[in-house]
mmCIF file of C-alpha atoms and ligand atoms in Angstrom:
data_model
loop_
_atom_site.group_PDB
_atom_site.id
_atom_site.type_symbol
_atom_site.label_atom_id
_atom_site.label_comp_id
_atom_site.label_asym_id
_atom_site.label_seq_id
_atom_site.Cartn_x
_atom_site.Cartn_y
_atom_site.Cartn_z
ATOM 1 C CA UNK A 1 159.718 182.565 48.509
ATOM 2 C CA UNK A 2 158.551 181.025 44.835
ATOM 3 C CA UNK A 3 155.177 182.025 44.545
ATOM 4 C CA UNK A 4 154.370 178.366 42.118
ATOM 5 C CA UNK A 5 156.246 175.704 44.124
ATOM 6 C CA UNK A 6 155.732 174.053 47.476
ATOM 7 C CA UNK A 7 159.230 172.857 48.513
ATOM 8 C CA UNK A 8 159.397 170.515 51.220
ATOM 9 C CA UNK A 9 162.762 169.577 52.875
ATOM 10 C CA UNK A 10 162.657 166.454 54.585
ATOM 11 C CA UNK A 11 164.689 165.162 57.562
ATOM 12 C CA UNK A 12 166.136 162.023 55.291
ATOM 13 C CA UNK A 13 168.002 164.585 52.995
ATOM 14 C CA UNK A 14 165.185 164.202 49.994
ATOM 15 C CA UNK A 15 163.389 167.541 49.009
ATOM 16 C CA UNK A 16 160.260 167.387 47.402
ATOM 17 C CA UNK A 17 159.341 169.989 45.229
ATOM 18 C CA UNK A 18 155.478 170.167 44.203
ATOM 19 C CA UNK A 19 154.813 172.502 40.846
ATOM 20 C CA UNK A 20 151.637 174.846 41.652
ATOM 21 C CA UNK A 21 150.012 176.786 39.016
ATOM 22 C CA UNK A 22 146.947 174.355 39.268
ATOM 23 C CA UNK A 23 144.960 177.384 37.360
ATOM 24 C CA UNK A 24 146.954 176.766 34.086
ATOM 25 C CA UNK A 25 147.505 172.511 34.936
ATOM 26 C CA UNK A 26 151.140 173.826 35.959
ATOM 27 C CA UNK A 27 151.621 175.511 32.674
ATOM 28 C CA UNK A 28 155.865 176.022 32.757
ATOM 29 C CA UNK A 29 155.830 180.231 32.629
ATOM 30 C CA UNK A 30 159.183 181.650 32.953
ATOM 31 C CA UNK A 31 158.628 182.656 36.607
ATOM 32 C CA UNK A 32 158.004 179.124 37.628
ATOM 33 C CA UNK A 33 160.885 177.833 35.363
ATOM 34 C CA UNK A 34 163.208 180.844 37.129
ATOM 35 C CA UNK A 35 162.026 179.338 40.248
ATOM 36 C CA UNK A 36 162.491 175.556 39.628
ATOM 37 C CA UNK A 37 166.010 176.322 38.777
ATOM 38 C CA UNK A 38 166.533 178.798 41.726
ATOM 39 C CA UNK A 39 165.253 175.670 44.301
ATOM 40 C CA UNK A 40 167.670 172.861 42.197
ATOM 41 C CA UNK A 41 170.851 175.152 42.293
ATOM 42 C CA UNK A 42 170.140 175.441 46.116
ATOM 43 C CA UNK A 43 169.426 171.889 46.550
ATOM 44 C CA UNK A 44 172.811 170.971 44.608
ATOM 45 C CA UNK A 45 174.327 173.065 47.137
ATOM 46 C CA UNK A 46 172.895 172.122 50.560
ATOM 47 C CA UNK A 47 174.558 169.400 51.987
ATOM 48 C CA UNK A 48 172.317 167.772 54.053
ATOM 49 C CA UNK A 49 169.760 167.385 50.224
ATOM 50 C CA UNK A 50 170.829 164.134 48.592
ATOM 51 C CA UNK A 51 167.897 163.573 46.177
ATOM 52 C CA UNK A 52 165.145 166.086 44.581
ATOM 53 C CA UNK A 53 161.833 164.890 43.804
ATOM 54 C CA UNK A 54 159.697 166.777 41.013
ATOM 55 C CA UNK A 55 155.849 166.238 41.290
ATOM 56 C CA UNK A 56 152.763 168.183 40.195
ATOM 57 C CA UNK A 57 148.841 166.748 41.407
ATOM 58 C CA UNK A 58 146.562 164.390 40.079
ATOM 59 C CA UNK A 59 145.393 166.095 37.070
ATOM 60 C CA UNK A 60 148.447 167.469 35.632
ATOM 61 C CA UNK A 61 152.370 166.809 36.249
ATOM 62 C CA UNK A 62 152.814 169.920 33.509
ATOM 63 C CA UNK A 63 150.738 170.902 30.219
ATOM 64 C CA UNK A 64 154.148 172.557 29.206
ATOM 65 C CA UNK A 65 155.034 175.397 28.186
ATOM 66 C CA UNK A 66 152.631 178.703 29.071
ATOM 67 C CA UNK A 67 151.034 179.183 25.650
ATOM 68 C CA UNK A 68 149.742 182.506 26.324
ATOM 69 C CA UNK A 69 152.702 183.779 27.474
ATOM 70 C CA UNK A 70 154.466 182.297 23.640
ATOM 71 C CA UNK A 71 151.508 183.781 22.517
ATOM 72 C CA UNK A 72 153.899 187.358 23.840
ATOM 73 C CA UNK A 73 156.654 186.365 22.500
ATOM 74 C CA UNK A 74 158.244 187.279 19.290
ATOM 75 C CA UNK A 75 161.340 186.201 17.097
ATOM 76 C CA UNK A 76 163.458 189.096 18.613
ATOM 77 C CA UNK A 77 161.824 187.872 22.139
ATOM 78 C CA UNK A 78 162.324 184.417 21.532
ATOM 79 C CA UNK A 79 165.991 184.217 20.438
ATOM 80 C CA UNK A 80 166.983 186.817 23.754
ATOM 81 C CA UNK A 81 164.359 184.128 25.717
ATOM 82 C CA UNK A 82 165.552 183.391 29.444
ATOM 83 C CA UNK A 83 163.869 179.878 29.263
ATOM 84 C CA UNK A 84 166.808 178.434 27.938
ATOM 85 C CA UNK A 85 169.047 179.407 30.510
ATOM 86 C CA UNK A 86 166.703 178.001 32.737
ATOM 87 C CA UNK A 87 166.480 175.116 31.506
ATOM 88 C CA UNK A 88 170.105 174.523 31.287
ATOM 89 C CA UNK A 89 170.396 175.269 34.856
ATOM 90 C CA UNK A 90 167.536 172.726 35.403
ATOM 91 C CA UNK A 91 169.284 169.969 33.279
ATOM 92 C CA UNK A 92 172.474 170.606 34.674
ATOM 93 C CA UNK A 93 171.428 169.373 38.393
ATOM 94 C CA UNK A 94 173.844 167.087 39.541
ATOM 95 C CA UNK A 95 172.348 165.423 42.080
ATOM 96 C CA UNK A 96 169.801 162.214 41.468
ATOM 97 C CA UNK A 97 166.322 164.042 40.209
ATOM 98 C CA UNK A 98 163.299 162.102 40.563
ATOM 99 C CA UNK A 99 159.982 162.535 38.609
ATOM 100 C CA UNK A 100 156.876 161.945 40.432
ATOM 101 C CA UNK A 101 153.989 161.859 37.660
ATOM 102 C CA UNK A 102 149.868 161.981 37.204
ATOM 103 C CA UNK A 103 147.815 163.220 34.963
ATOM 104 C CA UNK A 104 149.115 165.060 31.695
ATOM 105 C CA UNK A 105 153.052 165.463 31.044
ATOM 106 C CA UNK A 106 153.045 167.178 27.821
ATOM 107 C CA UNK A 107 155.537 169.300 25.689
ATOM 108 C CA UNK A 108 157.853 171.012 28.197
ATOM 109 C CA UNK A 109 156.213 168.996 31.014
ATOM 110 C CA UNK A 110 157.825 166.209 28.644
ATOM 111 C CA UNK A 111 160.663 167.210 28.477
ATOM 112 C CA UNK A 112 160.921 168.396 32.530
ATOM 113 C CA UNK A 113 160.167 164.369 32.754
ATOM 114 C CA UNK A 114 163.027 164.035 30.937
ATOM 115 C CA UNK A 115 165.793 166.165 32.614
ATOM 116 C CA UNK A 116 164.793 163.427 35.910
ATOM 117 C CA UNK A 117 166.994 160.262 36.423
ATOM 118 C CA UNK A 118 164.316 158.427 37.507
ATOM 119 C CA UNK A 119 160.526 158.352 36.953
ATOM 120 C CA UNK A 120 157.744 157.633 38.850
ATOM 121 C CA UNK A 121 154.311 157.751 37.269
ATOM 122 C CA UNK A 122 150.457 156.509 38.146
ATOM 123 C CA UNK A 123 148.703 154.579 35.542
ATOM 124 C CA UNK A 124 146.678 157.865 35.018
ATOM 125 C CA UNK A 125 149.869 159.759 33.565
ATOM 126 C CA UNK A 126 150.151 160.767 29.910
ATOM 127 C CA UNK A 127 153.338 161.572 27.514
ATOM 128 C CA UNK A 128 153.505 163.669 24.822
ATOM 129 C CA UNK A 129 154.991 165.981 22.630
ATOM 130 C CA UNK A 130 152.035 168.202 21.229
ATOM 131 C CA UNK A 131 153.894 171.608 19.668
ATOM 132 C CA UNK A 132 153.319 170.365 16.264
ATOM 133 C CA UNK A 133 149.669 171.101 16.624
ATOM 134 C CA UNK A 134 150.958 174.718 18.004
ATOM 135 C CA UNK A 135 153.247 175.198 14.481
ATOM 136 C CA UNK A 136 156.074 174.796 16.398
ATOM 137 C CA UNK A 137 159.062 171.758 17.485
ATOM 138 C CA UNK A 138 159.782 170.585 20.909
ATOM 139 C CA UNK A 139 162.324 173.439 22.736
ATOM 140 C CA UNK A 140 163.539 171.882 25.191
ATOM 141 C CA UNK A 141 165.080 168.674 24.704
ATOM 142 C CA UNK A 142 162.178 166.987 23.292
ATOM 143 C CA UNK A 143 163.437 165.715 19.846
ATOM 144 C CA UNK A 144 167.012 164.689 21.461
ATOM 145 C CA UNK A 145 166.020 163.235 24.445
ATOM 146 C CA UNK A 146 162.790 161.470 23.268
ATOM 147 C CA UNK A 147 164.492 160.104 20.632
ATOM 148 C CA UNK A 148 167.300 158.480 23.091
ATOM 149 C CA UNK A 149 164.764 157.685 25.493
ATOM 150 C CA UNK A 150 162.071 155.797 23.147
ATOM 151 C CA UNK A 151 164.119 155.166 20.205
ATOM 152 C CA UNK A 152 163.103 156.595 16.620
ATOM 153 C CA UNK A 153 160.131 155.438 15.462
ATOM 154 C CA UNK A 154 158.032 156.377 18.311
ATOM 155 C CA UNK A 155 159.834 159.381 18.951
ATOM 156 C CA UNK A 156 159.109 160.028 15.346
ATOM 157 C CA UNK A 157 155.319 159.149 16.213
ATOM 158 C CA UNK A 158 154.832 161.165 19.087
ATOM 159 C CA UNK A 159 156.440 164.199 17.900
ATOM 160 C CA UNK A 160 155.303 164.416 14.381
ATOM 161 C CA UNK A 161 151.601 163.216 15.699
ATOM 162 C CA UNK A 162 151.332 165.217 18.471
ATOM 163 C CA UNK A 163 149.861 161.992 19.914
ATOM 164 C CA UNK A 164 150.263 161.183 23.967
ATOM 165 C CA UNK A 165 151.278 157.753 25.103
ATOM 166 C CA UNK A 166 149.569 156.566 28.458
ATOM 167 C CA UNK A 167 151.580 155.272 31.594
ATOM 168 C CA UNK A 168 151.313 151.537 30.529
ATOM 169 C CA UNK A 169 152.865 152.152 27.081
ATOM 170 C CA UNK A 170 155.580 154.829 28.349
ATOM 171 C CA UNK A 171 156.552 152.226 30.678
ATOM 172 C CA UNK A 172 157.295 149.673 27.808
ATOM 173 C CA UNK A 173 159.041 152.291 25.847
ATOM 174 C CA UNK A 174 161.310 153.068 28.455
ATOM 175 C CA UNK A 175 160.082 156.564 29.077
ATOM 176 C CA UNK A 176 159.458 155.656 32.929
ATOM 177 C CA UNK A 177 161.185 153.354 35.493
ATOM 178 C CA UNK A 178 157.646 152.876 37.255
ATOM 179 C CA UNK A 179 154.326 152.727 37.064
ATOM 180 C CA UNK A 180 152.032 152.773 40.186
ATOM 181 C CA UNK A 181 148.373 153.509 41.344
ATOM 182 C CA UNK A 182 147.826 157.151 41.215
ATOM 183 C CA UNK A 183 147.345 157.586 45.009
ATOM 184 C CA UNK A 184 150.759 156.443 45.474
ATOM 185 C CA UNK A 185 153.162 157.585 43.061
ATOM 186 C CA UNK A 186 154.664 160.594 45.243
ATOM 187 C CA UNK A 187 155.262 158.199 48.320
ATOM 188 C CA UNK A 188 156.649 155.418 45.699
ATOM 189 C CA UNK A 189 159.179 158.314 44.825
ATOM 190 C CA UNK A 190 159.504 159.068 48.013
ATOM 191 C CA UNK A 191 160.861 155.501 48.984
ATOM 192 C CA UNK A 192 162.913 155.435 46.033
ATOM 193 C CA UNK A 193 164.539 158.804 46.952
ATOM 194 C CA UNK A 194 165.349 157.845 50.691
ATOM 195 C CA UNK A 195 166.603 154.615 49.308
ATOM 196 C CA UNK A 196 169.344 156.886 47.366
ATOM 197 C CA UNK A 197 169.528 159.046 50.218
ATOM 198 C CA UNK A 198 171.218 156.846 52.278
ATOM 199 C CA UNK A 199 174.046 155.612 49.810
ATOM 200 C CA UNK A 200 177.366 157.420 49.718
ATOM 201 C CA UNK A 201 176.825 160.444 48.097
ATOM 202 C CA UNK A 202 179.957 160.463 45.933
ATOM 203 C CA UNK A 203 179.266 157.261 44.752
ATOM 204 C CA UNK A 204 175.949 158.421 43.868
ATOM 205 C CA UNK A 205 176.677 161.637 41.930
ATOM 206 C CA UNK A 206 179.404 159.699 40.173
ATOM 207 C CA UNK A 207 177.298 157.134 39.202
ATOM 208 C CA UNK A 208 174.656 159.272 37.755
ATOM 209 C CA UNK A 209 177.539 161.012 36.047
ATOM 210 C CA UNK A 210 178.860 157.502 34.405
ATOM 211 C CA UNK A 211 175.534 156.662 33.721
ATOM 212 C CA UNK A 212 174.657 160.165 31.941
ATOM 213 C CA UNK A 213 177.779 159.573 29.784
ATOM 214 C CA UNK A 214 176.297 156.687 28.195
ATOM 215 C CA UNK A 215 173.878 158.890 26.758
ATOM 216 C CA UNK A 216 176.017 161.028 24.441
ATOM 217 C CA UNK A 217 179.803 159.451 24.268
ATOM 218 C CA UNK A 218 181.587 156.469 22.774
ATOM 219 C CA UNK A 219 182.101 153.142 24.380
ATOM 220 C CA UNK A 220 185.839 153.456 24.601
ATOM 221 C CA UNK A 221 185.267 156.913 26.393
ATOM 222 C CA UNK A 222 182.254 156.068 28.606
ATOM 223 C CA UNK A 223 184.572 153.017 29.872
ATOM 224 C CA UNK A 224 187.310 155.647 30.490
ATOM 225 C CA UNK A 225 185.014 158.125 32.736
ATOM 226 C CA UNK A 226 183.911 154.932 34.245
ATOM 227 C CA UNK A 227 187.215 153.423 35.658
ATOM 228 C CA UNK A 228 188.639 156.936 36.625
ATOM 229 C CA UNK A 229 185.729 157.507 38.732
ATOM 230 C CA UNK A 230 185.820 154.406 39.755
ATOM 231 C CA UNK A 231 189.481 154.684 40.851
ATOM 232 C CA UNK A 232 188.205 158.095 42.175
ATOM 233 C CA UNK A 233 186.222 156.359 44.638
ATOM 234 C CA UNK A 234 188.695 154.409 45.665
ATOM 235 C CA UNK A 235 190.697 157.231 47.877
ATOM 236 C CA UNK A 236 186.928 157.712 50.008
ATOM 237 C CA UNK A 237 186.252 157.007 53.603
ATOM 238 C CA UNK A 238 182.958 155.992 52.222
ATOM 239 C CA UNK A 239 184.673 153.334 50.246
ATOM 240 C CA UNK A 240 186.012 152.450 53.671
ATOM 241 C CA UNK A 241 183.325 152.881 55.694
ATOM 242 C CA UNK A 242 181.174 150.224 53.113
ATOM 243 C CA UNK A 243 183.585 147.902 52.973
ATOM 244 C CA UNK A 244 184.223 147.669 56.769
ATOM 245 C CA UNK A 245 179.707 148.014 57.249
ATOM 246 C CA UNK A 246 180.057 144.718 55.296
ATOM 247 C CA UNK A 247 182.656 142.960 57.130
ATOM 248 C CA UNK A 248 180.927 144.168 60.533
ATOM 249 C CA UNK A 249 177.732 142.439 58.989
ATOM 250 C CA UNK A 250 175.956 146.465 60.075
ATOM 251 C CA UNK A 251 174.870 149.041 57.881
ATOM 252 C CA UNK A 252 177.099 151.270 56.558
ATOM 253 C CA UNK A 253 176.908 155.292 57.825
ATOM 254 C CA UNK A 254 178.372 157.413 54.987
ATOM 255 C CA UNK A 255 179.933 160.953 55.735
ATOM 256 C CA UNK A 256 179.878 162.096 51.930
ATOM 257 C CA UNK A 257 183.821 162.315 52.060
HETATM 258 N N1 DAK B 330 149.553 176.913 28.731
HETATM 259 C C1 DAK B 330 148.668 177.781 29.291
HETATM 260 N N2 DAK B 330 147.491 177.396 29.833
HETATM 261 C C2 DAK B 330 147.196 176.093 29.791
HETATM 262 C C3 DAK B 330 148.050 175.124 29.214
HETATM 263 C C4 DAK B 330 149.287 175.583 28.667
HETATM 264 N N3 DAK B 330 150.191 174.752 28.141
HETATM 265 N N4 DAK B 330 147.448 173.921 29.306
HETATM 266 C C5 DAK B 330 146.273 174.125 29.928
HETATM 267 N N5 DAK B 330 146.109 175.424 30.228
HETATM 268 C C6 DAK B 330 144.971 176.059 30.901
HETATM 269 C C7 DAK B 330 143.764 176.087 29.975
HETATM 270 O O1 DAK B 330 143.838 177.203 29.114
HETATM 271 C C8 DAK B 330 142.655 176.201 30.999
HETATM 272 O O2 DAK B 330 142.599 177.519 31.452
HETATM 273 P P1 DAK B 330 141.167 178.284 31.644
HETATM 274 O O3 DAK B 330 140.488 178.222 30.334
HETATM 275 O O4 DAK B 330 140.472 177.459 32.711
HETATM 276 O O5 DAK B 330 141.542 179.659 32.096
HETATM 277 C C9 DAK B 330 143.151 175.347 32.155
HETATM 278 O O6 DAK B 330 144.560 175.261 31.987
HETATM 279 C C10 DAK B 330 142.583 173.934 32.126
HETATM 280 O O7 DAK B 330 142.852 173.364 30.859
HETATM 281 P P2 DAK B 330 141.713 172.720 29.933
HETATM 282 O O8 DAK B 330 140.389 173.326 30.205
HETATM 283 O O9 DAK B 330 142.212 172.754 28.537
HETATM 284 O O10 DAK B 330 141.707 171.223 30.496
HETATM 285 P P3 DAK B 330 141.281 169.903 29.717
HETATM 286 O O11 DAK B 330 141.231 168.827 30.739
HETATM 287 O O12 DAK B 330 140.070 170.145 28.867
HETATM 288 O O13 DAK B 330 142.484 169.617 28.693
HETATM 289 C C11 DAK B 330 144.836 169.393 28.065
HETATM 290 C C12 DAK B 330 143.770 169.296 29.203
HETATM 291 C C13 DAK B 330 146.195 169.176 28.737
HETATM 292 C C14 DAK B 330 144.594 168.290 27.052
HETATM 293 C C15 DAK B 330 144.744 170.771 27.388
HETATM 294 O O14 DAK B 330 144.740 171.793 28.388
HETATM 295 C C16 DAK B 330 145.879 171.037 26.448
HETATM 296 O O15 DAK B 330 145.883 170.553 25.320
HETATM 297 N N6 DAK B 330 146.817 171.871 26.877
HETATM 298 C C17 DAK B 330 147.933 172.304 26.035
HETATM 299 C C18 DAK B 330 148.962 171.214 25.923
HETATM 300 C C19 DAK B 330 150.109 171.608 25.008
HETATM 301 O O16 DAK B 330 149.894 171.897 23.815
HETATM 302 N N7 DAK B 330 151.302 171.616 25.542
HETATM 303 C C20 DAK B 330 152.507 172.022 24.762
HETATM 304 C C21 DAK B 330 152.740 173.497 24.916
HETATM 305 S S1 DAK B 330 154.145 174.018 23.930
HETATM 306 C C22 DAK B 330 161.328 176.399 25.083
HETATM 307 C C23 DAK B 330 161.277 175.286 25.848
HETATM 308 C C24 DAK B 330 160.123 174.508 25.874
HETATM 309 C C25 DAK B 330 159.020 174.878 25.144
HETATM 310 C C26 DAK B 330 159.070 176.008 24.393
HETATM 311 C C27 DAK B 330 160.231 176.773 24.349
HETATM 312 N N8 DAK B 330 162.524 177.240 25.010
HETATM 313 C C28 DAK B 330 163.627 176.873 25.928
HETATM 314 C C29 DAK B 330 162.636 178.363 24.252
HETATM 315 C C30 DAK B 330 157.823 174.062 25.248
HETATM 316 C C31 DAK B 330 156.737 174.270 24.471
HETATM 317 C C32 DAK B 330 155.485 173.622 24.886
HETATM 318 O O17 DAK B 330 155.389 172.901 25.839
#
């Protein structure tokens, strides 16, 4: 049982999974990160789980990484450091990852916003990239994915700065999808992920795999992955079953096959 997450699987195949060190404002130690990565490689796996959501409370999504425990850590410690498996394993989750956010999302709580395909956050939330004030550079993602995410100058801004950028701005930046009123932002997510949850999940993980590509390949080759997953598709009873929903005028029921 992880001992700093509340995982809750509902009947609609979404799983929400709450962060809980509430002590340290969900501080990412290893043991939680060991244990976020432990519930997404058994979420990829179940079935019946077609969308994750990632939330913390009201007063902190994640303050990042657990500075007393890098307080432990030295060079010899740090390059042998089982983080960064971890977060591999966490950005490596194939299935569509929601981020439900309040309250402070900073450094590797940053970044954990980032590793989501979608993101949810209250008008309370705040961004930021503060390790330069520690000595140190974003570990996880920060400078690569901010900089995609935001584009350079205000990646620049935040990360040299150490400055945090509230819900209203991230929203403009294109940091978040959403922004809603803080009371609401996990059931917002929650909508969103049922919403997913109910599309054919091969279509689904392909398209987040298509979409991912755009990220970090070529135009010729993104257009490639595109049509041959596209074409993919094209061999599913899913495929059938949507078409035929349509022609029926009734909703489609998709098997995942
Ligand atoms: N780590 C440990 N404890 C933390 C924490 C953190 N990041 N953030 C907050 N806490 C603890 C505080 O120490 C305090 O504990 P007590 O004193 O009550 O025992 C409690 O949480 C409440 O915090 P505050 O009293 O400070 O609350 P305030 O409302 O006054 O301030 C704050 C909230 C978020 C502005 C402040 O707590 C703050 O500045 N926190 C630190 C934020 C920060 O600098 N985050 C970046 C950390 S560096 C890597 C991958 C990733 C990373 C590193 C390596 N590899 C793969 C190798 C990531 C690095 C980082 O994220």
């Amino acid at each position: 049982m992880p001992s700093n997450l509340v995982v809750q699987a509902q009947a609609d195949g979404v799983r929400l999974i709450t962060l809980h060190r509430p002590q340290a404002l969900n501080a990412l130690n290893t043991e939680l990160l060991a244990e976020l990565a432990d519930e997404l490689d058994a979420a990829a796996h179940d079935e019946h789980t077609r969308t994750v959501i990632i939330t913390g409370n009201r007063k902190a999504f994640a303050a990042g990484a657990d500075i007393n425990e890098m307080a432990e850590r030295d060079l010899v410690g740090i390059l042998n450091d089982p983080r960064v498996a971890h977060w591999q394993r966490i950005a490596a989750f194939p299935k569509p990852l929601i981020a439900a956010v309040n309250g402070f999302a900073l450094g590797g709580g940053c970044e954990l916003v980032m590793c989501a395909d979608i993101v949810i956050a209250g008008s309370d939330a705040r961004f930021g990239q503060p390790e330069i004030n520690l000595g140190i550079i974003p570990g996880a993602g920060g400078t690569q994915r901010l900089l995609r995410a935001v584009g350079k100058p205000l990646a620049m801004q935040l990360v040299l700065t150490g400055e945090t950028l509230d819900a209203r701005h991230a929203l403009q930046a294109g940091l978040i999808s959403e922004m809603t009123q803080p009371e609401l932002t996990v059931e917002r997510a929650l909508q969103v992920a049922r919403s997913i949850a109910q599309k054919a999940p091969l279509a689904v993980r392909l398209a987040k795999e298509a979409l991912l590509k755009a990220q970090d390949t070529d135009l010729a080759s993104g257009l490639r992955f595109e049509r041959h997953a596209f074409t993919l598709l094209a061999g599913t009873a899913d495929r059938d079953e949507g078409i035929r929903a349509f022609q029926e005028k009734r909703p489609a029921s998709f098997i995942g096959r």
